mmCIF file of N, CA and C and ligand atoms in Angstrom:
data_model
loop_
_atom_site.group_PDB
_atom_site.id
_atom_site.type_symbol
_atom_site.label_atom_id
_atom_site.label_comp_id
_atom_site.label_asym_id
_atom_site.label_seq_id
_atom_site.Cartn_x
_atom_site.Cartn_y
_atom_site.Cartn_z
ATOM 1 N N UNK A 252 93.749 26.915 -215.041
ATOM 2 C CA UNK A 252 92.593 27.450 -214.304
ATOM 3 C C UNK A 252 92.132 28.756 -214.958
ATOM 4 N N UNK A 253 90.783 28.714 -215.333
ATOM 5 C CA UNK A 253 90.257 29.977 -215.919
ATOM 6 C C UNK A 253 90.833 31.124 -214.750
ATOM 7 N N UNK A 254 90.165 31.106 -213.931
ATOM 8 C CA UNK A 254 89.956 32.048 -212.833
ATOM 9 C C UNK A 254 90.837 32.667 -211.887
ATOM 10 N N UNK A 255 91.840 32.406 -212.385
ATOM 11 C CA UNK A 255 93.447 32.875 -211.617
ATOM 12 C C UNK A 255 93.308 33.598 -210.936
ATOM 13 N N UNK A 256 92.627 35.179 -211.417
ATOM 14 C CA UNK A 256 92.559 36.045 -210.455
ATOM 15 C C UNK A 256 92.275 35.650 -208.924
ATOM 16 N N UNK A 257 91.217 34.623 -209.066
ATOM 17 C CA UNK A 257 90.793 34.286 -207.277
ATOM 18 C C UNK A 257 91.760 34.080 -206.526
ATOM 19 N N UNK A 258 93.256 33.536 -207.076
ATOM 20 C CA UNK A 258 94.016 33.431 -206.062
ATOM 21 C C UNK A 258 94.311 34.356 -204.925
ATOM 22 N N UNK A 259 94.160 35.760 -206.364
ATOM 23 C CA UNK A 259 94.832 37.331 -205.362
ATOM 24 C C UNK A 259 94.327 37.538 -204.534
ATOM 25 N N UNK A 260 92.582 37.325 -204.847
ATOM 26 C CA UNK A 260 91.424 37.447 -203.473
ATOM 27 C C UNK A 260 91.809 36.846 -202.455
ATOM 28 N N UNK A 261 92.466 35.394 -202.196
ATOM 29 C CA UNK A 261 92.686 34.999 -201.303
ATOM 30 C C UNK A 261 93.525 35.095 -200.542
ATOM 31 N N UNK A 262 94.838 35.597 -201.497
ATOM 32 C CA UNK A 262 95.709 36.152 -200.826
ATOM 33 C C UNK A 262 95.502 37.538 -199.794
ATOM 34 N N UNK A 263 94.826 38.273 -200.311
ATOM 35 C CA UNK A 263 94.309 39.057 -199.128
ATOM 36 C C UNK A 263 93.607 38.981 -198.097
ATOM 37 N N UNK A 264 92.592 37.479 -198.773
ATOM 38 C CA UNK A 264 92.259 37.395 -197.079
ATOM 39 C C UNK A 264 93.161 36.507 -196.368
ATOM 40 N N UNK A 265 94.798 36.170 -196.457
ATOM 41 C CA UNK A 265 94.991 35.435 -195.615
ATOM 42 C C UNK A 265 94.792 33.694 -195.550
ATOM 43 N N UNK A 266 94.029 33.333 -196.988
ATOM 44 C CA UNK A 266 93.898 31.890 -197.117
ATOM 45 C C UNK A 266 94.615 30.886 -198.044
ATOM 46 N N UNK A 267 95.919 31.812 -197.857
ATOM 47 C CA UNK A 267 96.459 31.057 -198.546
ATOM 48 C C UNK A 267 97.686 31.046 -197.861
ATOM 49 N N UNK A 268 99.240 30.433 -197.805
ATOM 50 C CA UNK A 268 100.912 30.868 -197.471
ATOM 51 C C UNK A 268 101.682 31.524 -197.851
ATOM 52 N N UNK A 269 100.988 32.023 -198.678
ATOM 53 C CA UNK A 269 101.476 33.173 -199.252
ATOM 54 C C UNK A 269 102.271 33.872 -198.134
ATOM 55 N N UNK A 270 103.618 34.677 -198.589
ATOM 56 C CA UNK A 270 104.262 35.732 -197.278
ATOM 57 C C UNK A 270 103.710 36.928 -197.982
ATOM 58 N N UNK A 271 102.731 37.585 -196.984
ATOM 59 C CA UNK A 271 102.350 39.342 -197.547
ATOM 60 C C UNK A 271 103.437 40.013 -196.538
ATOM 61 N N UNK A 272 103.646 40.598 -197.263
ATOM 62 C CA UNK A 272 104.977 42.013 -196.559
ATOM 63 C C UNK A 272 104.502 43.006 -196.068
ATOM 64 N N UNK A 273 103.264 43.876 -196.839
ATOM 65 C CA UNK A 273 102.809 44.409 -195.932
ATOM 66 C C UNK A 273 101.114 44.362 -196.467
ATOM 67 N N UNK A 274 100.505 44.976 -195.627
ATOM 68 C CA UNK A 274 98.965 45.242 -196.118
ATOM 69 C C UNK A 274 98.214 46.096 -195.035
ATOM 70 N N UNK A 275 97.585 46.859 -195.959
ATOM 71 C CA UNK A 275 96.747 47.824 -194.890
ATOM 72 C C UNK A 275 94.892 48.119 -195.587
ATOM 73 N N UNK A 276 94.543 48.986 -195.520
ATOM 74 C CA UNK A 276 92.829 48.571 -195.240
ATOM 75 C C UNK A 276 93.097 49.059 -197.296
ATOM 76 N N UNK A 277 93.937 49.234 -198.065
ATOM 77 C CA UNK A 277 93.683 49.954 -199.837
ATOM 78 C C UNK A 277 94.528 48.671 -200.419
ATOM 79 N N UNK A 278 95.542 48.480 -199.417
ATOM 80 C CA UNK A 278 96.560 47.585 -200.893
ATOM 81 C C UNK A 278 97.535 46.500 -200.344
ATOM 82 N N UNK A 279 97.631 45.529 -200.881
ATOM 83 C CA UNK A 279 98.062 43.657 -200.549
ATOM 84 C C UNK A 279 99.508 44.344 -201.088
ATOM 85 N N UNK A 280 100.559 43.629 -200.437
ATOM 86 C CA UNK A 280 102.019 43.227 -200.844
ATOM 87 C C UNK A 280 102.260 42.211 -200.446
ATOM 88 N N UNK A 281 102.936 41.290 -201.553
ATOM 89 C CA UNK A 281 102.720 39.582 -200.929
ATOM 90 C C UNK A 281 104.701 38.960 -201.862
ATOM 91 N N UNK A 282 105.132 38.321 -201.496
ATOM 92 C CA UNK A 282 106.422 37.442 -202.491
ATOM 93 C C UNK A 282 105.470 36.448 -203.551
ATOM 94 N N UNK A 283 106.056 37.213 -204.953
ATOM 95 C CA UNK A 283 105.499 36.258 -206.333
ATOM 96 C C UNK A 283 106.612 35.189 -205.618
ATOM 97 N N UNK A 284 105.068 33.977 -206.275
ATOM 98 C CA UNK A 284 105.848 33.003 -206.515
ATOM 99 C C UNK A 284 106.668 32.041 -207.041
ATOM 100 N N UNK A 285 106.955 32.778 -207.922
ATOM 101 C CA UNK A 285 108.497 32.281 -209.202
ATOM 102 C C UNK A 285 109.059 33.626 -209.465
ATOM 103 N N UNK A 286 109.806 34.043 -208.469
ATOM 104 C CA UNK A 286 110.324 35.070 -208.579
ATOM 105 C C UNK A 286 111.383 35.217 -209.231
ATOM 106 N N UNK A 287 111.129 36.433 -210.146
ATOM 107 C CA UNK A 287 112.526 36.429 -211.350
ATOM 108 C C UNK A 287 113.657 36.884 -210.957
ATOM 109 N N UNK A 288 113.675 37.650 -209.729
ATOM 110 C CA UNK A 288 114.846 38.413 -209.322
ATOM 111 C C UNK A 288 115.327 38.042 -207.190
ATOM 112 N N UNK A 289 116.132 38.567 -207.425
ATOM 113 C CA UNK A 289 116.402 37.969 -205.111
ATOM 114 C C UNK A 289 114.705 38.805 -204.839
ATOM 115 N N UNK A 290 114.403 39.743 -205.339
ATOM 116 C CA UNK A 290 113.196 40.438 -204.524
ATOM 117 C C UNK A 290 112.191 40.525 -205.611
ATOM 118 N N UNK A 291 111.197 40.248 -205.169
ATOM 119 C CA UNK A 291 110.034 40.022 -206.199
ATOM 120 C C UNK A 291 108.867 39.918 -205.491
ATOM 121 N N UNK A 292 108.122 41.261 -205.412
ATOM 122 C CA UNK A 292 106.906 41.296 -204.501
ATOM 123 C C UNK A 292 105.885 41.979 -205.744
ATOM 124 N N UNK A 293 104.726 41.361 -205.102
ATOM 125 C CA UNK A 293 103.648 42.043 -206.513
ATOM 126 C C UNK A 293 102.302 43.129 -205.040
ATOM 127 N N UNK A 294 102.487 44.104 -205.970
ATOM 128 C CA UNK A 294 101.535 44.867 -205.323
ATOM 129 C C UNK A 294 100.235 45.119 -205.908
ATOM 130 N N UNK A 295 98.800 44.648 -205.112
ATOM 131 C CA UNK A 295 97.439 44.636 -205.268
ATOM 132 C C UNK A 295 96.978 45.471 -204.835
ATOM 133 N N UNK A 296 95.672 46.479 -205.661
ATOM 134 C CA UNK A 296 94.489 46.619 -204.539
ATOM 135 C C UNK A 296 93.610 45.741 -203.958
ATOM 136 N N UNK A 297 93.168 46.348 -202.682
ATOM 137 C CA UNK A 297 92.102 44.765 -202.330
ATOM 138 C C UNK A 297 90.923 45.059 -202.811
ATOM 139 N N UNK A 298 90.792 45.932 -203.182
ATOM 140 C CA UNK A 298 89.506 46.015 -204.177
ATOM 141 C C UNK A 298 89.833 45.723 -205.300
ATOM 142 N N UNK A 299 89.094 44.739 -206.304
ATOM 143 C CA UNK A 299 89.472 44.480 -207.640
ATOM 144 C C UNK A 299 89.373 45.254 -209.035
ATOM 145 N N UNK A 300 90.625 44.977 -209.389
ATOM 146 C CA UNK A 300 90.419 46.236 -210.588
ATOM 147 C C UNK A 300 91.335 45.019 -211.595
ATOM 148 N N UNK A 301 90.613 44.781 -212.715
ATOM 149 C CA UNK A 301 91.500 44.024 -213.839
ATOM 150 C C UNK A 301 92.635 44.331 -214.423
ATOM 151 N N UNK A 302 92.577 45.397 -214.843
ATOM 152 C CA UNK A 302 93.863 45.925 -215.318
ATOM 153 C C UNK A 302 94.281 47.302 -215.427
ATOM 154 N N UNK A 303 95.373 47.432 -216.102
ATOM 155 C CA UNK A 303 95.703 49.218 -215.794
ATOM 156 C C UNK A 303 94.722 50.074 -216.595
ATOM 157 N N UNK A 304 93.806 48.946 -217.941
ATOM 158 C CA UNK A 304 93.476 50.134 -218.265
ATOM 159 C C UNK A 304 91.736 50.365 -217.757
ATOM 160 N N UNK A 305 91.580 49.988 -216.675
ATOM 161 C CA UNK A 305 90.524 50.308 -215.639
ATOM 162 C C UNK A 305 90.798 50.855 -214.556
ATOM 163 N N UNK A 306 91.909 51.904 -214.207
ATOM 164 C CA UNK A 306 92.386 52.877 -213.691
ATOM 165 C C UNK A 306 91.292 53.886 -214.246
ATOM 166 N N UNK A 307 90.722 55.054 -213.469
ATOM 167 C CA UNK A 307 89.876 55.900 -213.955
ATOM 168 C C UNK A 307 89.606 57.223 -212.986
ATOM 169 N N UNK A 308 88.987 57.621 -212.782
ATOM 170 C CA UNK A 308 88.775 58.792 -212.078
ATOM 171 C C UNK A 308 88.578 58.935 -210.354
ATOM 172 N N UNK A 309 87.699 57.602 -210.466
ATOM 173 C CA UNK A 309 87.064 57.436 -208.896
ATOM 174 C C UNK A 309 88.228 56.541 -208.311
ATOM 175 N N UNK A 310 89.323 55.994 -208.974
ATOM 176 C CA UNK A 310 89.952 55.147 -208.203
ATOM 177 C C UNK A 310 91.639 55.073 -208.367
ATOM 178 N N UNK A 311 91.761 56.338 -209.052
ATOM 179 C CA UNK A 311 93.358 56.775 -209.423
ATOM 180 C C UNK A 311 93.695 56.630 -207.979
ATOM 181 N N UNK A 312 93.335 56.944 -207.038
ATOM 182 C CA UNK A 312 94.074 57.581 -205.819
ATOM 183 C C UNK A 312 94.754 56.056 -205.156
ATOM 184 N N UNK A 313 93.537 54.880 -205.420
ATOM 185 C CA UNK A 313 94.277 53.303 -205.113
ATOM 186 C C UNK A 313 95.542 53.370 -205.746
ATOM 187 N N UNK A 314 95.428 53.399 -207.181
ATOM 188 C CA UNK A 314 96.894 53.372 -207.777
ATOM 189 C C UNK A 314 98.294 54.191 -207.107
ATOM 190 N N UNK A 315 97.838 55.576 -206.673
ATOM 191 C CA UNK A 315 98.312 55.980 -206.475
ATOM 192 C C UNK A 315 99.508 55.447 -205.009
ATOM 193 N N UNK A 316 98.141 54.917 -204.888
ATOM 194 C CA UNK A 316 98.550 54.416 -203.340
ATOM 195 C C UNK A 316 99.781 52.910 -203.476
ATOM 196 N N UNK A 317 99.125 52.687 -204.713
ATOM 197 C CA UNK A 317 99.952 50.869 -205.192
ATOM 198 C C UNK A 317 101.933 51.400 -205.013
ATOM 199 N N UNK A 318 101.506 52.618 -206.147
ATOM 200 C CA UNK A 318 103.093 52.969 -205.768
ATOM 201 C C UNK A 318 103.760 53.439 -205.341
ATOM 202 N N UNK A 319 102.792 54.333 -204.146
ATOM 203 C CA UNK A 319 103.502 54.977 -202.711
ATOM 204 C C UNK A 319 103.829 53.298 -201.985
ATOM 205 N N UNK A 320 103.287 52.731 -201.867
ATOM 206 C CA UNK A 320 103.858 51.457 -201.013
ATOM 207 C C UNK A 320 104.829 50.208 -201.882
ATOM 208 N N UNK A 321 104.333 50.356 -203.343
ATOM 209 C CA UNK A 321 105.392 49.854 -204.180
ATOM 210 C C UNK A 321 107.387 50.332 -203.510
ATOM 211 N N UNK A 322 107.495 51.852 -203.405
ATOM 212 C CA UNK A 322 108.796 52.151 -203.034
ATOM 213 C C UNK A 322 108.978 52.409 -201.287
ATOM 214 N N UNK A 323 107.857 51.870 -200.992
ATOM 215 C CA UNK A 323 108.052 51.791 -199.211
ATOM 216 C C UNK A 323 108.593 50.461 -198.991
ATOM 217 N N UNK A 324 108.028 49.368 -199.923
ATOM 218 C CA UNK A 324 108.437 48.264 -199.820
ATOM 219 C C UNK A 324 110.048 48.058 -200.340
ATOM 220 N N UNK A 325 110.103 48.530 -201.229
ATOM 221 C CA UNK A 325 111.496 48.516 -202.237
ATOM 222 C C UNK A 325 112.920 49.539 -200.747
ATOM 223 N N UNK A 326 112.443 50.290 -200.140
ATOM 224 C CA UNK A 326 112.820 50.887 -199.113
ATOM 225 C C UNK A 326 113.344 49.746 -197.864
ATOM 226 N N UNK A 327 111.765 48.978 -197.655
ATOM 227 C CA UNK A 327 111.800 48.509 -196.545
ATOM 228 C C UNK A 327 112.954 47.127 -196.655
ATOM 229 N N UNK A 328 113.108 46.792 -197.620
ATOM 230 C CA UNK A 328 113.520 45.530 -198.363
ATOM 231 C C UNK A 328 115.199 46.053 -198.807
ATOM 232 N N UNK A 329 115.474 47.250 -198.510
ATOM 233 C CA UNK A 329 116.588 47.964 -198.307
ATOM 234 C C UNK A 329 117.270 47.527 -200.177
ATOM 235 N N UNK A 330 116.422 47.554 -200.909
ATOM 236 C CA UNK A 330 116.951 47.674 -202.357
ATOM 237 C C UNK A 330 116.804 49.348 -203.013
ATOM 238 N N UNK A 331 116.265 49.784 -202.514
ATOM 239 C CA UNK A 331 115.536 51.078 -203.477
ATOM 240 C C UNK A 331 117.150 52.458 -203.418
ATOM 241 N N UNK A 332 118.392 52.179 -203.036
ATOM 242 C CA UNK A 332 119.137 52.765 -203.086
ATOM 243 C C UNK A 332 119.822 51.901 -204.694
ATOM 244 N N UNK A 333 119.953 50.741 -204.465
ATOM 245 C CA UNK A 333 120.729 50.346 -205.527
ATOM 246 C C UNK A 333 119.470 49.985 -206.923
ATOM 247 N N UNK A 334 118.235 50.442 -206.858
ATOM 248 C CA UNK A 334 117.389 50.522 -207.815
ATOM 249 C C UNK A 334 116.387 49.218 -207.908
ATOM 250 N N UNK A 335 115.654 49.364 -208.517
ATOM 251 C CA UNK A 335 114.566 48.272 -208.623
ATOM 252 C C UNK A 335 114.206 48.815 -209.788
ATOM 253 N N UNK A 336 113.279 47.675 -210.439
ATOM 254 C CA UNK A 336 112.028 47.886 -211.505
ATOM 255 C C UNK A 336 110.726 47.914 -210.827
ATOM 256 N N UNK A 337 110.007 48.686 -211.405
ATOM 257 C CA UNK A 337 108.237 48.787 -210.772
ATOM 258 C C UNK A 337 107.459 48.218 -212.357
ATOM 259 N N UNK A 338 106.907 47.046 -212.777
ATOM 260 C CA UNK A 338 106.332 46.834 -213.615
ATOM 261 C C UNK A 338 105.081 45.890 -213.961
ATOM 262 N N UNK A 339 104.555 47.001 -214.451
ATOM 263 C CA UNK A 339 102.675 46.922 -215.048
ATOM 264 C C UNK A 339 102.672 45.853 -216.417
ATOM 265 N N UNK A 340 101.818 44.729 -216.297
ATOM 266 C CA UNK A 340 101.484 44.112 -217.613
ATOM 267 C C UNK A 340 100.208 44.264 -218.196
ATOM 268 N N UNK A 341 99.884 44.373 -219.110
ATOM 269 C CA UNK A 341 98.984 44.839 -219.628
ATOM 270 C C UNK A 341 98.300 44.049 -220.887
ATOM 271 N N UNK A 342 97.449 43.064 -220.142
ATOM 272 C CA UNK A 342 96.575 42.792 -221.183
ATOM 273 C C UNK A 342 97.682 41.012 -222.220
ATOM 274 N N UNK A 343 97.021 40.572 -222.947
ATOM 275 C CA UNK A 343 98.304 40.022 -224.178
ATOM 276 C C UNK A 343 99.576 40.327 -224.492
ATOM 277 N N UNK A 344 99.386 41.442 -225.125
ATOM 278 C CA UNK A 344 100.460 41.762 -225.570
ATOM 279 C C UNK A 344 101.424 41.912 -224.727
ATOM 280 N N UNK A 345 101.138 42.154 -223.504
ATOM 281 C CA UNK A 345 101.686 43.042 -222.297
ATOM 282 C C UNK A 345 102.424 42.316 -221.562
ATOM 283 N N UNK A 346 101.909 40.873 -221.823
ATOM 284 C CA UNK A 346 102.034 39.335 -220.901
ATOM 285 C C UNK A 346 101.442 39.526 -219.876
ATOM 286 N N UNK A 347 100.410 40.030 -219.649
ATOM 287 C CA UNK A 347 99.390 39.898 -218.180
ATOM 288 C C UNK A 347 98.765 38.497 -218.085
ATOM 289 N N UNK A 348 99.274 38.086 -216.677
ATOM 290 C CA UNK A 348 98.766 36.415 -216.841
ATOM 291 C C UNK A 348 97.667 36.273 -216.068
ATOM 292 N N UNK A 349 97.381 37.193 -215.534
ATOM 293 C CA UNK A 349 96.713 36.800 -214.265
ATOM 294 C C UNK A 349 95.904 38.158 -214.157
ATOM 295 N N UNK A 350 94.616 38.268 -214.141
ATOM 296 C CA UNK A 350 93.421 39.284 -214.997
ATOM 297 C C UNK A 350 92.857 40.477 -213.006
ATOM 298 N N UNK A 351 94.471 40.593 -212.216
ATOM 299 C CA UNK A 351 93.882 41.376 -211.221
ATOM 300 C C UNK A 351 95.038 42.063 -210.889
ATOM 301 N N UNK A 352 94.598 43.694 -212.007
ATOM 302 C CA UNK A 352 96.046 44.633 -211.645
ATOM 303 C C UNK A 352 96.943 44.456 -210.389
ATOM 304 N N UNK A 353 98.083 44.234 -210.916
ATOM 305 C CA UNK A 353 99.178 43.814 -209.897
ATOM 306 C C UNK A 353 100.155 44.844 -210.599
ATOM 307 N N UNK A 354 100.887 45.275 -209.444
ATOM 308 C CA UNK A 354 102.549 46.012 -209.463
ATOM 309 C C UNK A 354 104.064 44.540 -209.294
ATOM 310 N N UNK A 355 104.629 44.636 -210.414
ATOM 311 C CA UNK A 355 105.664 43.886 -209.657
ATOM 312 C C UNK A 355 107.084 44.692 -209.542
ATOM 313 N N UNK A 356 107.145 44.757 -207.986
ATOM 314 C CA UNK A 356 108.565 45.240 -207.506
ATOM 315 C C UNK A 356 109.544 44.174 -207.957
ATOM 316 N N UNK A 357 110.649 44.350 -208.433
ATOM 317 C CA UNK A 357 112.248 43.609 -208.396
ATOM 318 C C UNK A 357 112.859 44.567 -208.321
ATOM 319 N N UNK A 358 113.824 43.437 -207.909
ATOM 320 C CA UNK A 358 115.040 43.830 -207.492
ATOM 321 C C UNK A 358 116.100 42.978 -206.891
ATOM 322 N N UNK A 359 117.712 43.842 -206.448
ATOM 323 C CA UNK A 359 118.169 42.889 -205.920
ATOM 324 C C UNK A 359 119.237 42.216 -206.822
ATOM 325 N N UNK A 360 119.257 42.536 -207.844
ATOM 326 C CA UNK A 360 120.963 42.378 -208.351
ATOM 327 C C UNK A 360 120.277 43.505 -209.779
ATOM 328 N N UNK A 361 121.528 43.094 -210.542
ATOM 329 C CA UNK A 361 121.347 44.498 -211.664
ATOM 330 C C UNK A 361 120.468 43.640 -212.742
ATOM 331 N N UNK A 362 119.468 44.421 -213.119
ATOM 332 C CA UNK A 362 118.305 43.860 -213.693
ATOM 333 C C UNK A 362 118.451 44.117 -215.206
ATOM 334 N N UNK A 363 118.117 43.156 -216.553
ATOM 335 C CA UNK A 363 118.192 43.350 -217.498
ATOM 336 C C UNK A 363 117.605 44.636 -218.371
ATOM 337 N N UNK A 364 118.248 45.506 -218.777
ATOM 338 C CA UNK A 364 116.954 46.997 -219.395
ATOM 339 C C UNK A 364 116.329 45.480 -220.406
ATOM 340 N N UNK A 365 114.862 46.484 -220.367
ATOM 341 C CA UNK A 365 114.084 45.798 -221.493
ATOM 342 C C UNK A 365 113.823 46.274 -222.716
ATOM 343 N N UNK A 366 114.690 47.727 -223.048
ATOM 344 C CA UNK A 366 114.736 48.039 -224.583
ATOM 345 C C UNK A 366 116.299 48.682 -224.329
HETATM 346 P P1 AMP B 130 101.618 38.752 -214.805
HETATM 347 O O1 AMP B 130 102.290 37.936 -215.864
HETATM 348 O O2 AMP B 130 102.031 40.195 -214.832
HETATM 349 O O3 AMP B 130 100.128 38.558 -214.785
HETATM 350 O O4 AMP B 130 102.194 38.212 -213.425
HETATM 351 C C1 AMP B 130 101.554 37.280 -212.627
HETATM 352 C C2 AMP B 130 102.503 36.960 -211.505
HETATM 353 O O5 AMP B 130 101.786 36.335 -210.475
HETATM 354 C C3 AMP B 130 103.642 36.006 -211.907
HETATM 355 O O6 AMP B 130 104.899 36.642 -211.641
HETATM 356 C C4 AMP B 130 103.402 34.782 -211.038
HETATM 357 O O7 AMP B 130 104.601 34.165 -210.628
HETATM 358 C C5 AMP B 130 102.630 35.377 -209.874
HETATM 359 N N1 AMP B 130 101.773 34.444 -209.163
HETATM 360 C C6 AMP B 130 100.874 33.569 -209.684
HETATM 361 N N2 AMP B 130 100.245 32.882 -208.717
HETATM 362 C C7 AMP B 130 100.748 33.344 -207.540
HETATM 363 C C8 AMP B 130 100.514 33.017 -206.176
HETATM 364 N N3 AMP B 130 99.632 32.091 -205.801
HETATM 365 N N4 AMP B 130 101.220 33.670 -205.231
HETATM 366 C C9 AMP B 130 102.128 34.608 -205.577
HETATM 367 N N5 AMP B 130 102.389 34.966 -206.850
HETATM 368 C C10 AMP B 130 101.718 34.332 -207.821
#
């Protein structure tokens, strides 16, 4: 499917089964669904932004917001004592599959370093 992103849209409104964990009127938390780790939640704005590198002036404060609730969730999900990863893909190279900036929380057993 070209258009992947539409899924995320829908996931925020609710039209899909997706489980959202939490959501409030700036930013979606929902369970990926091929999750690599026991905890694997991806965090959205509900306003669309493609990728990290369309982060900018007027809308840092969403981001900001992605990862104040990124470690509320990692909290709430009672992992964030024994650690998690918070990770951004970016583009190709980056392996971004899906073209609507997402955060992915893991966690939940001891996670591979990636360098
Ligand atoms: P990325 O490679 O960073 O673009 O990650 C995209 C993530 O979205 C992957 O971890 C997928 O498993 C996840 N994903 C794709 N479709 C859905 C969906 N309908 N619901 C939840 N997660 C999804």
């Amino acid at each position: 499917m070209k258009n992947k992103h539409l899924i995320f849209k829908k996931i925020i409104n609710k039209e899909t089964s997706t489980k959202i964990v939490y959501q409030d009127e700036i930013v979606t938390a929902f369970e990926d669904i091929s999750p690599k780790a026991p905890i694997h939640i991806l965090i959205i704005p509900n306003t669309f932004i493609k990728t990290s590198n369309d982060i900018n002036e007027k809308n840092k404060n969403i981001f900001a917001h992605m990862f104040y609730i990124a470690v509320k969730v990692a909290k709430d999900k009672k992992i964030s004592e024994d650690g998690y990863k918070i990770i951004i893909n970016c583009n190709k190279n980056g392996g971004q599959e899906i073209n609507y900036l997402h955060m992915h929380l893991v966690g939940g057993e001891k996670l591979k370093a990636l360098y």
